[in-house]
JSON list of C-alpha atoms in Angstrom, two decimals:
[
{"chain": "A", "resi": 1, "resn": "ASP", "atom": "CA", "xyz": [-12.45, -30.33, -8.49]},
{"chain": "A", "resi": 2, "resn": "GLY", "atom": "CA", "xyz": [-9.33, -27.55, -9.51]},
{"chain": "A", "resi": 3, "resn": "GLY", "atom": "CA", "xyz": [-10.02, -24.28, -9.14]},
{"chain": "A", "resi": 4, "resn": "ILE", "atom": "CA", "xyz": [-9.82, -20.97, -7.09]},
{"chain": "A", "resi": 5, "resn": "THR", "atom": "CA", "xyz": [-11.81, -20.31, -3.74]},
{"chain": "A", "resi": 6, "resn": "GLN", "atom": "CA", "xyz": [-11.70, -16.88, -2.37]},
{"chain": "A", "resi": 7, "resn": "SER", "atom": "CA", "xyz": [-13.68, -16.03, 1.54]},
{"chain": "A", "resi": 8, "resn": "PRO", "atom": "CA", "xyz": [-15.96, -14.73, 2.07]},
{"chain": "A", "resi": 9, "resn": "LYS", "atom": "CA", "xyz": [-17.78, -13.44, -0.69]},
{"chain": "A", "resi": 10, "resn": "TYR", "atom": "CA", "xyz": [-19.26, -10.55, 1.03]},
{"chain": "A", "resi": 11, "resn": "LEU", "atom": "CA", "xyz": [-17.41, -8.03, 3.77]},
{"chain": "A", "resi": 12, "resn": "PHE", "atom": "CA", "xyz": [-18.54, -4.98, 5.17]},
{"chain": "A", "resi": 13, "resn": "ARG", "atom": "CA", "xyz": [-15.90, -3.66, 7.00]},
{"chain": "A", "resi": 14, "resn": "LYS", "atom": "CA", "xyz": [-16.49, 0.71, 9.40]},
{"chain": "A", "resi": 15, "resn": "GLU", "atom": "CA", "xyz": [-13.82, 2.86, 8.43]},
{"chain": "A", "resi": 16, "resn": "GLY", "atom": "CA", "xyz": [-10.29, 2.54, 9.92]},
{"chain": "A", "resi": 17, "resn": "GLN", "atom": "CA", "xyz": [-10.38, -1.81, 10.57]},
{"chain": "A", "resi": 18, "resn": "ASN", "atom": "CA", "xyz": [-8.21, -3.87, 8.29]},
{"chain": "A", "resi": 19, "resn": "VAL", "atom": "CA", "xyz": [-9.89, -6.73, 6.91]},
{"chain": "A", "resi": 20, "resn": "THR", "atom": "CA", "xyz": [-8.07, -9.66, 4.94]},
{"chain": "A", "resi": 21, "resn": "LEU", "atom": "CA", "xyz": [-9.74, -11.46, 2.05]},
{"chain": "A", "resi": 22, "resn": "SER", "atom": "CA", "xyz": [-8.47, -15.64, 1.75]},
{"chain": "A", "resi": 23, "resn": "CYS", "atom": "CA", "xyz": [-7.61, -16.85, -1.41]},
{"chain": "A", "resi": 24, "resn": "GLU", "atom": "CA", "xyz": [-7.44, -20.36, -2.06]},
{"chain": "A", "resi": 25, "resn": "GLN", "atom": "CA", "xyz": [-6.06, -23.18, -5.13]},
{"chain": "A", "resi": 26, "resn": "ASN", "atom": "CA", "xyz": [-5.19, -26.67, -5.19]},
{"chain": "A", "resi": 27, "resn": "LEU", "atom": "CA", "xyz": [-4.65, -25.95, -9.07]},
{"chain": "A", "resi": 28, "resn": "ASN", "atom": "CA", "xyz": [-1.05, -26.48, -7.96]},
{"chain": "A", "resi": 29, "resn": "HIS", "atom": "CA", "xyz": [-0.35, -23.31, -9.97]},
{"chain": "A", "resi": 30, "resn": "ASP", "atom": "CA", "xyz": [2.80, -21.11, -9.29]},
{"chain": "A", "resi": 31, "resn": "ALA", "atom": "CA", "xyz": [1.79, -17.75, -9.60]},
{"chain": "A", "resi": 32, "resn": "MET", "atom": "CA", "xyz": [-1.07, -15.94, -7.91]},
{"chain": "A", "resi": 33, "resn": "TYR", "atom": "CA", "xyz": [-3.06, -12.32, -8.26]},
{"chain": "A", "resi": 34, "resn": "TRP", "atom": "CA", "xyz": [-5.12, -10.24, -6.98]},
{"chain": "A", "resi": 35, "resn": "TYR", "atom": "CA", "xyz": [-6.88, -8.03, -9.03]},
{"chain": "A", "resi": 36, "resn": "ARG", "atom": "CA", "xyz": [-10.10, -4.87, -7.89]},
{"chain": "A", "resi": 37, "resn": "GLN", "atom": "CA", "xyz": [-12.49, -4.41, -10.11]},
{"chain": "A", "resi": 38, "resn": "ASP", "atom": "CA", "xyz": [-14.65, -0.80, -10.29]},
{"chain": "A", "resi": 39, "resn": "PRO", "atom": "CA", "xyz": [-17.57, 0.07, -12.41]},
{"chain": "A", "resi": 40, "resn": "GLY", "atom": "CA", "xyz": [-16.27, 0.70, -15.76]},
{"chain": "A", "resi": 41, "resn": "GLN", "atom": "CA", "xyz": [-12.24, 0.62, -14.89]},
{"chain": "A", "resi": 42, "resn": "GLY", "atom": "CA", "xyz": [-11.67, -2.87, -15.55]},
{"chain": "A", "resi": 43, "resn": "LEU", "atom": "CA", "xyz": [-9.72, -4.72, -13.42]},
{"chain": "A", "resi": 44, "resn": "ARG", "atom": "CA", "xyz": [-6.21, -3.13, -11.59]},
{"chain": "A", "resi": 45, "resn": "LEU", "atom": "CA", "xyz": [-3.28, -5.67, -10.26]},
{"chain": "A", "resi": 46, "resn": "ILE", "atom": "CA", "xyz": [-2.89, -5.32, -6.74]},
{"chain": "A", "resi": 47, "resn": "TYR", "atom": "CA", "xyz": [-0.40, -7.83, -5.72]},
{"chain": "A", "resi": 48, "resn": "TYR", "atom": "CA", "xyz": [1.22, -10.62, -7.64]},
{"chain": "A", "resi": 49, "resn": "SER", "atom": "CA", "xyz": [3.55, -14.01, -6.07]},
{"chain": "A", "resi": 50, "resn": "GLN", "atom": "CA", "xyz": [5.38, -16.28, -8.68]},
{"chain": "A", "resi": 51, "resn": "ILE", "atom": "CA", "xyz": [6.56, -18.54, -5.89]},
{"chain": "A", "resi": 52, "resn": "VAL", "atom": "CA", "xyz": [6.30, -18.74, -2.45]},
{"chain": "A", "resi": 53, "resn": "ASN", "atom": "CA", "xyz": [7.89, -15.95, 0.25]},
{"chain": "A", "resi": 54, "resn": "ASP", "atom": "CA", "xyz": [8.02, -13.47, -3.03]},
{"chain": "A", "resi": 55, "resn": "PHE", "atom": "CA", "xyz": [5.87, -10.85, -4.35]},
{"chain": "A", "resi": 56, "resn": "GLN", "atom": "CA", "xyz": [5.76, -7.89, -6.06]},
{"chain": "A", "resi": 57, "resn": "LYS", "atom": "CA", "xyz": [3.82, -4.83, -6.28]},
{"chain": "A", "resi": 58, "resn": "GLY", "atom": "CA", "xyz": [1.06, -4.41, -9.28]},
{"chain": "A", "resi": 59, "resn": "ASP", "atom": "CA", "xyz": [-0.56, -1.03, -10.08]},
{"chain": "A", "resi": 60, "resn": "ILE", "atom": "CA", "xyz": [-2.70, 0.33, -6.95]},
{"chain": "A", "resi": 61, "resn": "ALA", "atom": "CA", "xyz": [-0.42, -1.68, -4.21]},
{"chain": "A", "resi": 62, "resn": "GLU", "atom": "CA", "xyz": [-1.16, 1.53, -2.07]},
{"chain": "A", "resi": 63, "resn": "GLY", "atom": "CA", "xyz": [-3.20, 0.55, 1.15]},
{"chain": "A", "resi": 64, "resn": "TYR", "atom": "CA", "xyz": [-3.02, -3.34, 0.47]},
{"chain": "A", "resi": 65, "resn": "SER", "atom": "CA", "xyz": [-0.56, -6.20, 2.02]},
{"chain": "A", "resi": 66, "resn": "VAL", "atom": "CA", "xyz": [0.43, -9.59, 1.48]},
{"chain": "A", "resi": 67, "resn": "SER", "atom": "CA", "xyz": [1.90, -13.05, 1.86]},
{"chain": "A", "resi": 68, "resn": "ARG", "atom": "CA", "xyz": [2.61, -15.96, -0.02]},
{"chain": "A", "resi": 69, "resn": "GLU", "atom": "CA", "xyz": [3.48, -18.89, 2.86]},
{"chain": "A", "resi": 70, "resn": "LYS", "atom": "CA", "xyz": [2.46, -21.64, 1.20]},
{"chain": "A", "resi": 71, "resn": "LYS", "atom": "CA", "xyz": [1.83, -22.86, -2.43]},
{"chain": "A", "resi": 72, "resn": "GLU", "atom": "CA", "xyz": [-1.99, -22.95, -2.39]},
{"chain": "A", "resi": 73, "resn": "SER", "atom": "CA", "xyz": [-2.80, -19.59, -0.57]},
{"chain": "A", "resi": 74, "resn": "PHE", "atom": "CA", "xyz": [-2.29, -16.03, -1.62]},
{"chain": "A", "resi": 75, "resn": "PRO", "atom": "CA", "xyz": [-4.30, -13.83, 1.47]},
{"chain": "A", "resi": 76, "resn": "LEU", "atom": "CA", "xyz": [-5.20, -9.92, 1.14]},
{"chain": "A", "resi": 77, "resn": "THR", "atom": "CA", "xyz": [-5.10, -7.50, 3.00]},
{"chain": "A", "resi": 78, "resn": "VAL", "atom": "CA", "xyz": [-6.86, -4.41, 2.89]},
{"chain": "A", "resi": 79, "resn": "THR", "atom": "CA", "xyz": [-5.26, -2.10, 5.86]},
{"chain": "A", "resi": 80, "resn": "SER", "atom": "CA", "xyz": [-7.02, 0.98, 7.19]},
{"chain": "A", "resi": 81, "resn": "ALA", "atom": "CA", "xyz": [-5.01, 3.53, 5.06]},
{"chain": "A", "resi": 82, "resn": "GLN", "atom": "CA", "xyz": [-6.45, 1.91, 1.93]},
{"chain": "A", "resi": 83, "resn": "LYS", "atom": "CA", "xyz": [-8.67, 5.56, 1.22]},
{"chain": "A", "resi": 84, "resn": "ASN", "atom": "CA", "xyz": [-11.58, 3.91, -0.98]},
{"chain": "A", "resi": 85, "resn": "PRO", "atom": "CA", "xyz": [-11.30, 0.01, -0.67]},
{"chain": "A", "resi": 86, "resn": "THR", "atom": "CA", "xyz": [-15.05, -0.57, -1.48]},
{"chain": "A", "resi": 87, "resn": "ALA", "atom": "CA", "xyz": [-15.07, -2.42, -4.41]},
{"chain": "A", "resi": 88, "resn": "PHE", "atom": "CA", "xyz": [-14.90, -5.60, -6.16]},
{"chain": "A", "resi": 89, "resn": "TYR", "atom": "CA", "xyz": [-11.74, -8.14, -4.99]},
{"chain": "A", "resi": 90, "resn": "LEU", "atom": "CA", "xyz": [-10.54, -11.34, -7.72]},
{"chain": "A", "resi": 91, "resn": "CYS", "atom": "CA", "xyz": [-7.87, -13.49, -7.23]},
{"chain": "A", "resi": 92, "resn": "ALA", "atom": "CA", "xyz": [-6.76, -15.21, -9.96]},
{"chain": "A", "resi": 93, "resn": "SER", "atom": "CA", "xyz": [-3.85, -17.87, -10.71]},
{"chain": "A", "resi": 94, "resn": "SER", "atom": "CA", "xyz": [-1.62, -19.27, -13.19]},
{"chain": "A", "resi": 95, "resn": "LYS", "atom": "CA", "xyz": [0.79, -22.09, -13.64]},
{"chain": "A", "resi": 96, "resn": "ALA", "atom": "CA", "xyz": [3.45, -19.92, -14.12]},
{"chain": "A", "resi": 97, "resn": "GLY", "atom": "CA", "xyz": [3.72, -16.04, -14.73]},
{"chain": "A", "resi": 98, "resn": "THR", "atom": "CA", "xyz": [1.33, -14.90, -17.84]},
{"chain": "A", "resi": 99, "resn": "LYS", "atom": "CA", "xyz": [4.70, -13.97, -19.62]},
{"chain": "A", "resi": 100, "resn": "ILE", "atom": "CA", "xyz": [5.04, -17.80, -19.82]},
{"chain": "A", "resi": 101, "resn": "THR", "atom": "CA", "xyz": [1.35, -19.25, -20.47]},
{"chain": "A", "resi": 102, "resn": "GLY", "atom": "CA", "xyz": [-1.09, -16.43, -20.57]},
{"chain": "A", "resi": 103, "resn": "GLU", "atom": "CA", "xyz": [-4.08, -18.08, -18.81]},
{"chain": "A", "resi": 104, "resn": "LEU", "atom": "CA", "xyz": [-5.64, -16.96, -15.70]},
{"chain": "A", "resi": 105, "resn": "PHE", "atom": "CA", "xyz": [-7.87, -18.96, -13.86]},
{"chain": "A", "resi": 106, "resn": "PHE", "atom": "CA", "xyz": [-10.54, -16.54, -11.37]},
{"chain": "A", "resi": 107, "resn": "GLY", "atom": "CA", "xyz": [-12.29, -17.05, -8.45]},
{"chain": "A", "resi": 108, "resn": "GLU", "atom": "CA", "xyz": [-15.99, -16.01, -7.99]},
{"chain": "A", "resi": 109, "resn": "GLY", "atom": "CA", "xyz": [-14.44, -12.53, -6.21]},
{"chain": "A", "resi": 110, "resn": "SER", "atom": "CA", "xyz": [-15.17, -10.76, -2.66]},
{"chain": "A", "resi": 111, "resn": "ARG", "atom": "CA", "xyz": [-17.41, -7.75, -2.48]},
{"chain": "A", "resi": 112, "resn": "LEU", "atom": "CA", "xyz": [-16.25, -5.69, 0.23]},
{"chain": "A", "resi": 113, "resn": "THR", "atom": "CA", "xyz": [-18.05, -3.01, 1.35]},
{"chain": "A", "resi": 114, "resn": "VAL", "atom": "CA", "xyz": [-16.90, 0.43, 3.88]},
{"chain": "A", "resi": 115, "resn": "LEU", "atom": "CA", "xyz": [-19.60, 1.59, 5.94]},
{"chain": "B", "resi": 1, "resn": "GLY", "atom": "CA", "xyz": [3.54, -0.03, -20.94]},
{"chain": "B", "resi": 2, "resn": "ASP", "atom": "CA", "xyz": [1.43, -2.10, -22.60]},
{"chain": "B", "resi": 3, "resn": "SER", "atom": "CA", "xyz": [-2.60, -1.42, -22.61]},
{"chain": "B", "resi": 4, "resn": "VAL", "atom": "CA", "xyz": [-5.80, -2.37, -24.13]},
{"chain": "B", "resi": 5, "resn": "THR", "atom": "CA", "xyz": [-8.88, -0.52, -25.68]},
{"chain": "B", "resi": 6, "resn": "GLN", "atom": "CA", "xyz": [-11.76, -1.54, -26.14]},
{"chain": "B", "resi": 7, "resn": "MET", "atom": "CA", "xyz": [-15.54, -0.28, -26.95]},
{"chain": "B", "resi": 8, "resn": "GLU", "atom": "CA", "xyz": [-18.09, 1.24, -23.93]},
{"chain": "B", "resi": 9, "resn": "GLY", "atom": "CA", "xyz": [-21.03, -0.21, -23.63]},
{"chain": "B", "resi": 10, "resn": "PRO", "atom": "CA", "xyz": [-23.65, -1.02, -22.43]},
{"chain": "B", "resi": 11, "resn": "VAL", "atom": "CA", "xyz": [-24.57, -3.10, -25.79]},
{"chain": "B", "resi": 12, "resn": "THR", "atom": "CA", "xyz": [-27.95, -3.92, -26.18]},
{"chain": "B", "resi": 13, "resn": "LEU", "atom": "CA", "xyz": [-28.76, -6.44, -28.88]},
{"chain": "B", "resi": 14, "resn": "SER", "atom": "CA", "xyz": [-32.24, -8.02, -29.49]},
{"chain": "B", "resi": 15, "resn": "GLU", "atom": "CA", "xyz": [-31.53, -12.31, -29.27]},
{"chain": "B", "resi": 16, "resn": "GLU", "atom": "CA", "xyz": [-30.39, -13.78, -33.04]},
{"chain": "B", "resi": 17, "resn": "ALA", "atom": "CA", "xyz": [-28.67, -10.24, -33.64]},
{"chain": "B", "resi": 18, "resn": "PHE", "atom": "CA", "xyz": [-24.67, -9.97, -35.15]},
{"chain": "B", "resi": 19, "resn": "LEU", "atom": "CA", "xyz": [-22.06, -8.96, -32.32]},
{"chain": "B", "resi": 20, "resn": "THR", "atom": "CA", "xyz": [-18.66, -6.78, -32.19]},
{"chain": "B", "resi": 21, "resn": "ILE", "atom": "CA", "xyz": [-17.20, -5.43, -29.51]},
{"chain": "B", "resi": 22, "resn": "ASN", "atom": "CA", "xyz": [-14.15, -3.71, -30.75]},
{"chain": "B", "resi": 23, "resn": "CYS", "atom": "CA", "xyz": [-10.51, -4.15, -28.82]},
{"chain": "B", "resi": 24, "resn": "THR", "atom": "CA", "xyz": [-7.44, -2.36, -29.74]},
{"chain": "B", "resi": 25, "resn": "TYR", "atom": "CA", "xyz": [-3.94, -2.69, -27.65]},
{"chain": "B", "resi": 26, "resn": "THR", "atom": "CA", "xyz": [-0.15, -1.26, -27.43]},
{"chain": "B", "resi": 27, "resn": "ALA", "atom": "CA", "xyz": [2.20, -3.40, -26.69]},
{"chain": "B", "resi": 28, "resn": "THR", "atom": "CA", "xyz": [5.85, -3.68, -27.25]},
{"chain": "B", "resi": 29, "resn": "GLY", "atom": "CA", "xyz": [6.93, -6.54, -28.80]},
{"chain": "B", "resi": 30, "resn": "TYR", "atom": "CA", "xyz": [3.97, -9.57, -29.47]},
{"chain": "B", "resi": 31, "resn": "PRO", "atom": "CA", "xyz": [1.55, -10.19, -27.06]},
{"chain": "B", "resi": 32, "resn": "SER", "atom": "CA", "xyz": [-0.88, -12.84, -26.70]},
{"chain": "B", "resi": 33, "resn": "LEU", "atom": "CA", "xyz": [-4.69, -11.34, -26.52]},
{"chain": "B", "resi": 34, "resn": "PHE", "atom": "CA", "xyz": [-7.40, -12.52, -25.19]},
{"chain": "B", "resi": 35, "resn": "TRP", "atom": "CA", "xyz": [-11.09, -12.52, -24.17]},
{"chain": "B", "resi": 36, "resn": "TYR", "atom": "CA", "xyz": [-12.52, -13.42, -20.70]},
{"chain": "B", "resi": 37, "resn": "VAL", "atom": "CA", "xyz": [-16.59, -13.61, -20.14]},
{"chain": "B", "resi": 38, "resn": "GLN", "atom": "CA", "xyz": [-18.13, -12.60, -16.81]},
{"chain": "B", "resi": 39, "resn": "TYR", "atom": "CA", "xyz": [-21.44, -13.31, -15.46]},
{"chain": "B", "resi": 40, "resn": "PRO", "atom": "CA", "xyz": [-23.05, -11.53, -12.86]},
{"chain": "B", "resi": 41, "resn": "GLY", "atom": "CA", "xyz": [-21.41, -12.34, -9.68]},
{"chain": "B", "resi": 42, "resn": "GLU", "atom": "CA", "xyz": [-18.47, -14.40, -10.71]},
{"chain": "B", "resi": 43, "resn": "GLY", "atom": "CA", "xyz": [-15.14, -13.98, -11.38]},
{"chain": "B", "resi": 44, "resn": "LEU", "atom": "CA", "xyz": [-13.81, -13.85, -15.06]},
{"chain": "B", "resi": 45, "resn": "GLN", "atom": "CA", "xyz": [-13.33, -16.98, -17.50]},
{"chain": "B", "resi": 46, "resn": "LEU", "atom": "CA", "xyz": [-11.12, -17.03, -20.62]},
{"chain": "B", "resi": 47, "resn": "LEU", "atom": "CA", "xyz": [-13.80, -17.07, -23.50]},
{"chain": "B", "resi": 48, "resn": "LEU", "atom": "CA", "xyz": [-10.73, -17.13, -26.19]},
{"chain": "B", "resi": 49, "resn": "LYS", "atom": "CA", "xyz": [-7.12, -16.21, -26.83]},
{"chain": "B", "resi": 50, "resn": "ALA", "atom": "CA", "xyz": [-4.62, -16.09, -29.92]},
{"chain": "B", "resi": 51, "resn": "THR", "atom": "CA", "xyz": [-0.93, -16.41, -29.10]},
{"chain": "B", "resi": 52, "resn": "LYS", "atom": "CA", "xyz": [0.47, -15.03, -32.41]},
{"chain": "B", "resi": 53, "resn": "ALA", "atom": "CA", "xyz": [-0.55, -12.71, -35.39]},
{"chain": "B", "resi": 54, "resn": "ASP", "atom": "CA", "xyz": [-3.08, -13.81, -38.04]},
{"chain": "B", "resi": 55, "resn": "ASP", "atom": "CA", "xyz": [-4.69, -17.06, -35.24]},
{"chain": "B", "resi": 56, "resn": "LYS", "atom": "CA", "xyz": [-8.09, -16.80, -34.82]},
{"chain": "B", "resi": 57, "resn": "GLY", "atom": "CA", "xyz": [-9.44, -17.98, -31.59]},
{"chain": "B", "resi": 58, "resn": "SER", "atom": "CA", "xyz": [-13.14, -19.40, -31.40]},
{"chain": "B", "resi": 59, "resn": "ASN", "atom": "CA", "xyz": [-14.90, -20.79, -28.35]},
{"chain": "B", "resi": 60, "resn": "LYS", "atom": "CA", "xyz": [-18.74, -21.17, -28.41]},
{"chain": "B", "resi": 61, "resn": "GLY", "atom": "CA", "xyz": [-19.75, -19.55, -31.07]},
{"chain": "B", "resi": 62, "resn": "PHE", "atom": "CA", "xyz": [-17.32, -16.43, -30.47]},
{"chain": "B", "resi": 63, "resn": "GLU", "atom": "CA", "xyz": [-14.59, -15.76, -33.13]},
{"chain": "B", "resi": 64, "resn": "ALA", "atom": "CA", "xyz": [-11.55, -13.04, -32.79]},
{"chain": "B", "resi": 65, "resn": "THR", "atom": "CA", "xyz": [-8.74, -12.56, -35.03]},
{"chain": "B", "resi": 66, "resn": "TYR", "atom": "CA", "xyz": [-5.38, -11.37, -34.01]},
{"chain": "B", "resi": 67, "resn": "ARG", "atom": "CA", "xyz": [-4.85, -8.63, -36.63]},
{"chain": "B", "resi": 68, "resn": "LYS", "atom": "CA", "xyz": [-0.83, -7.27, -35.81]},
{"chain": "B", "resi": 69, "resn": "GLU", "atom": "CA", "xyz": [-0.87, -4.46, -38.79]},
{"chain": "B", "resi": 70, "resn": "THR", "atom": "CA", "xyz": [-4.18, -3.39, -37.14]},
{"chain": "B", "resi": 71, "resn": "THR", "atom": "CA", "xyz": [-3.34, -4.19, -33.26]},
{"chain": "B", "resi": 72, "resn": "SER", "atom": "CA", "xyz": [-6.90, -5.45, -33.28]},
{"chain": "B", "resi": 73, "resn": "PHE", "atom": "CA", "xyz": [-8.74, -8.47, -31.56]},
{"chain": "B", "resi": 74, "resn": "HIS", "atom": "CA", "xyz": [-12.16, -7.49, -32.38]},
{"chain": "B", "resi": 75, "resn": "LEU", "atom": "CA", "xyz": [-14.76, -10.00, -30.60]},
{"chain": "B", "resi": 76, "resn": "GLU", "atom": "CA", "xyz": [-17.74, -11.65, -32.90]},
{"chain": "B", "resi": 77, "resn": "LYS", "atom": "CA", "xyz": [-20.63, -13.73, -33.23]},
{"chain": "B", "resi": 78, "resn": "GLY", "atom": "CA", "xyz": [-23.43, -14.56, -35.77]},
{"chain": "B", "resi": 79, "resn": "SER", "atom": "CA", "xyz": [-25.93, -14.75, -33.46]},
{"chain": "B", "resi": 80, "resn": "VAL", "atom": "CA", "xyz": [-26.17, -14.22, -29.74]},
{"chain": "B", "resi": 81, "resn": "GLN", "atom": "CA", "xyz": [-28.35, -14.95, -27.14]},
{"chain": "B", "resi": 82, "resn": "VAL", "atom": "CA", "xyz": [-30.12, -13.92, -23.91]},
{"chain": "B", "resi": 83, "resn": "SER", "atom": "CA", "xyz": [-27.61, -16.40, -21.96]},
{"chain": "B", "resi": 84, "resn": "ASP", "atom": "CA", "xyz": [-24.53, -14.47, -23.53]},
{"chain": "B", "resi": 85, "resn": "SER", "atom": "CA", "xyz": [-25.73, -11.29, -21.69]},
{"chain": "B", "resi": 86, "resn": "ALA", "atom": "CA", "xyz": [-22.31, -10.58, -19.59]},
{"chain": "B", "resi": 87, "resn": "VAL", "atom": "CA", "xyz": [-19.45, -8.38, -19.14]},
{"chain": "B", "resi": 88, "resn": "TYR", "atom": "CA", "xyz": [-16.54, -9.06, -22.01]},
{"chain": "B", "resi": 89, "resn": "PHE", "atom": "CA", "xyz": [-13.20, -8.07, -21.41]},
{"chain": "B", "resi": 90, "resn": "CYS", "atom": "CA", "xyz": [-10.12, -7.84, -23.75]},
{"chain": "B", "resi": 91, "resn": "ALA", "atom": "CA", "xyz": [-6.99, -8.57, -22.55]},
{"chain": "B", "resi": 92, "resn": "LEU", "atom": "CA", "xyz": [-3.32, -9.24, -23.09]},
{"chain": "B", "resi": 93, "resn": "SER", "atom": "CA", "xyz": [-0.21, -10.57, -21.86]},
{"chain": "B", "resi": 94, "resn": "SER", "atom": "CA", "xyz": [3.33, -9.90, -22.89]},
{"chain": "B", "resi": 95, "resn": "TYR", "atom": "CA", "xyz": [7.28, -11.00, -22.13]},
{"chain": "B", "resi": 96, "resn": "ASN", "atom": "CA", "xyz": [7.27, -7.17, -20.89]},
{"chain": "B", "resi": 97, "resn": "ASN", "atom": "CA", "xyz": [4.74, -8.03, -17.79]},
{"chain": "B", "resi": 98, "resn": "ASN", "atom": "CA", "xyz": [4.46, -10.19, -14.89]},
{"chain": "B", "resi": 99, "resn": "ASP", "atom": "CA", "xyz": [0.43, -9.64, -15.59]},
{"chain": "B", "resi": 100, "resn": "MET", "atom": "CA", "xyz": [-2.81, -9.64, -17.82]},
{"chain": "B", "resi": 101, "resn": "ARG", "atom": "CA", "xyz": [-3.50, -6.37, -18.95]},
{"chain": "B", "resi": 102, "resn": "PHE", "atom": "CA", "xyz": [-7.61, -5.27, -18.97]},
{"chain": "B", "resi": 103, "resn": "GLY", "atom": "CA", "xyz": [-9.75, -3.30, -20.68]},
{"chain": "B", "resi": 104, "resn": "ALA", "atom": "CA", "xyz": [-12.26, -1.50, -19.51]},
{"chain": "B", "resi": 105, "resn": "GLY", "atom": "CA", "xyz": [-15.32, -4.14, -20.23]},
{"chain": "B", "resi": 106, "resn": "THR", "atom": "CA", "xyz": [-18.20, -3.93, -22.63]},
{"chain": "B", "resi": 107, "resn": "ARG", "atom": "CA", "xyz": [-21.53, -5.34, -20.80]},
{"chain": "B", "resi": 108, "resn": "LEU", "atom": "CA", "xyz": [-23.42, -6.83, -23.45]},
{"chain": "B", "resi": 109, "resn": "THR", "atom": "CA", "xyz": [-26.88, -7.42, -22.55]},
{"chain": "B", "resi": 110, "resn": "VAL", "atom": "CA", "xyz": [-29.35, -9.72, -25.43]},
{"chain": "B", "resi": 111, "resn": "LYS", "atom": "CA", "xyz": [-33.22, -8.92, -25.20]},
{"chain": "B", "resi": 112, "resn": "PRO", "atom": "CA", "xyz": [-35.91, -12.06, -25.90]}
]
């Protein structure tokens, strides 16, 4: 079945460490996104990519980095520069940019806790 | 910029009660509007959508009508079930943005 796979589902990190969250999709979608979800704040966009080897910052990109070397993969690195990284992270994809199709498909999320 | 405002929760209802979750938006141009649902511990799933004014989106007994005159897209269901307990997000997508704009989410709990 086609879908989006995020891993790990749960991750614990010590302060000062970088961690990388994996996101893989087999939907043949061009666009991929990372959102952060905090209680009561909805979803906030971290980064998005509309084609391979290209990506743009979202509203809260500081302290995060991404790469898009393959169409299927869009990993997110939470760096030590991110001051409050404890959150639920959601990866999504769409057939094209949302301005064209408007529908996002989501993974099941990764919960990061900083100890 | 474009944004979505939805009613704060949590909302607690008894089974078979009527549900309304309010959503209003601010956008230039003509956005598409969406309701997504998130069950505990999962990602979001598209519930319904409407792409132009006066369109009605519907799915699983839920409905929402795109009202341009009131910039609203309220979610309704005539008779909720325990299995409808989840967090509901209103969202918009427009030609001004390359991403989806989400509301803060409304947690619904349905009691038997």
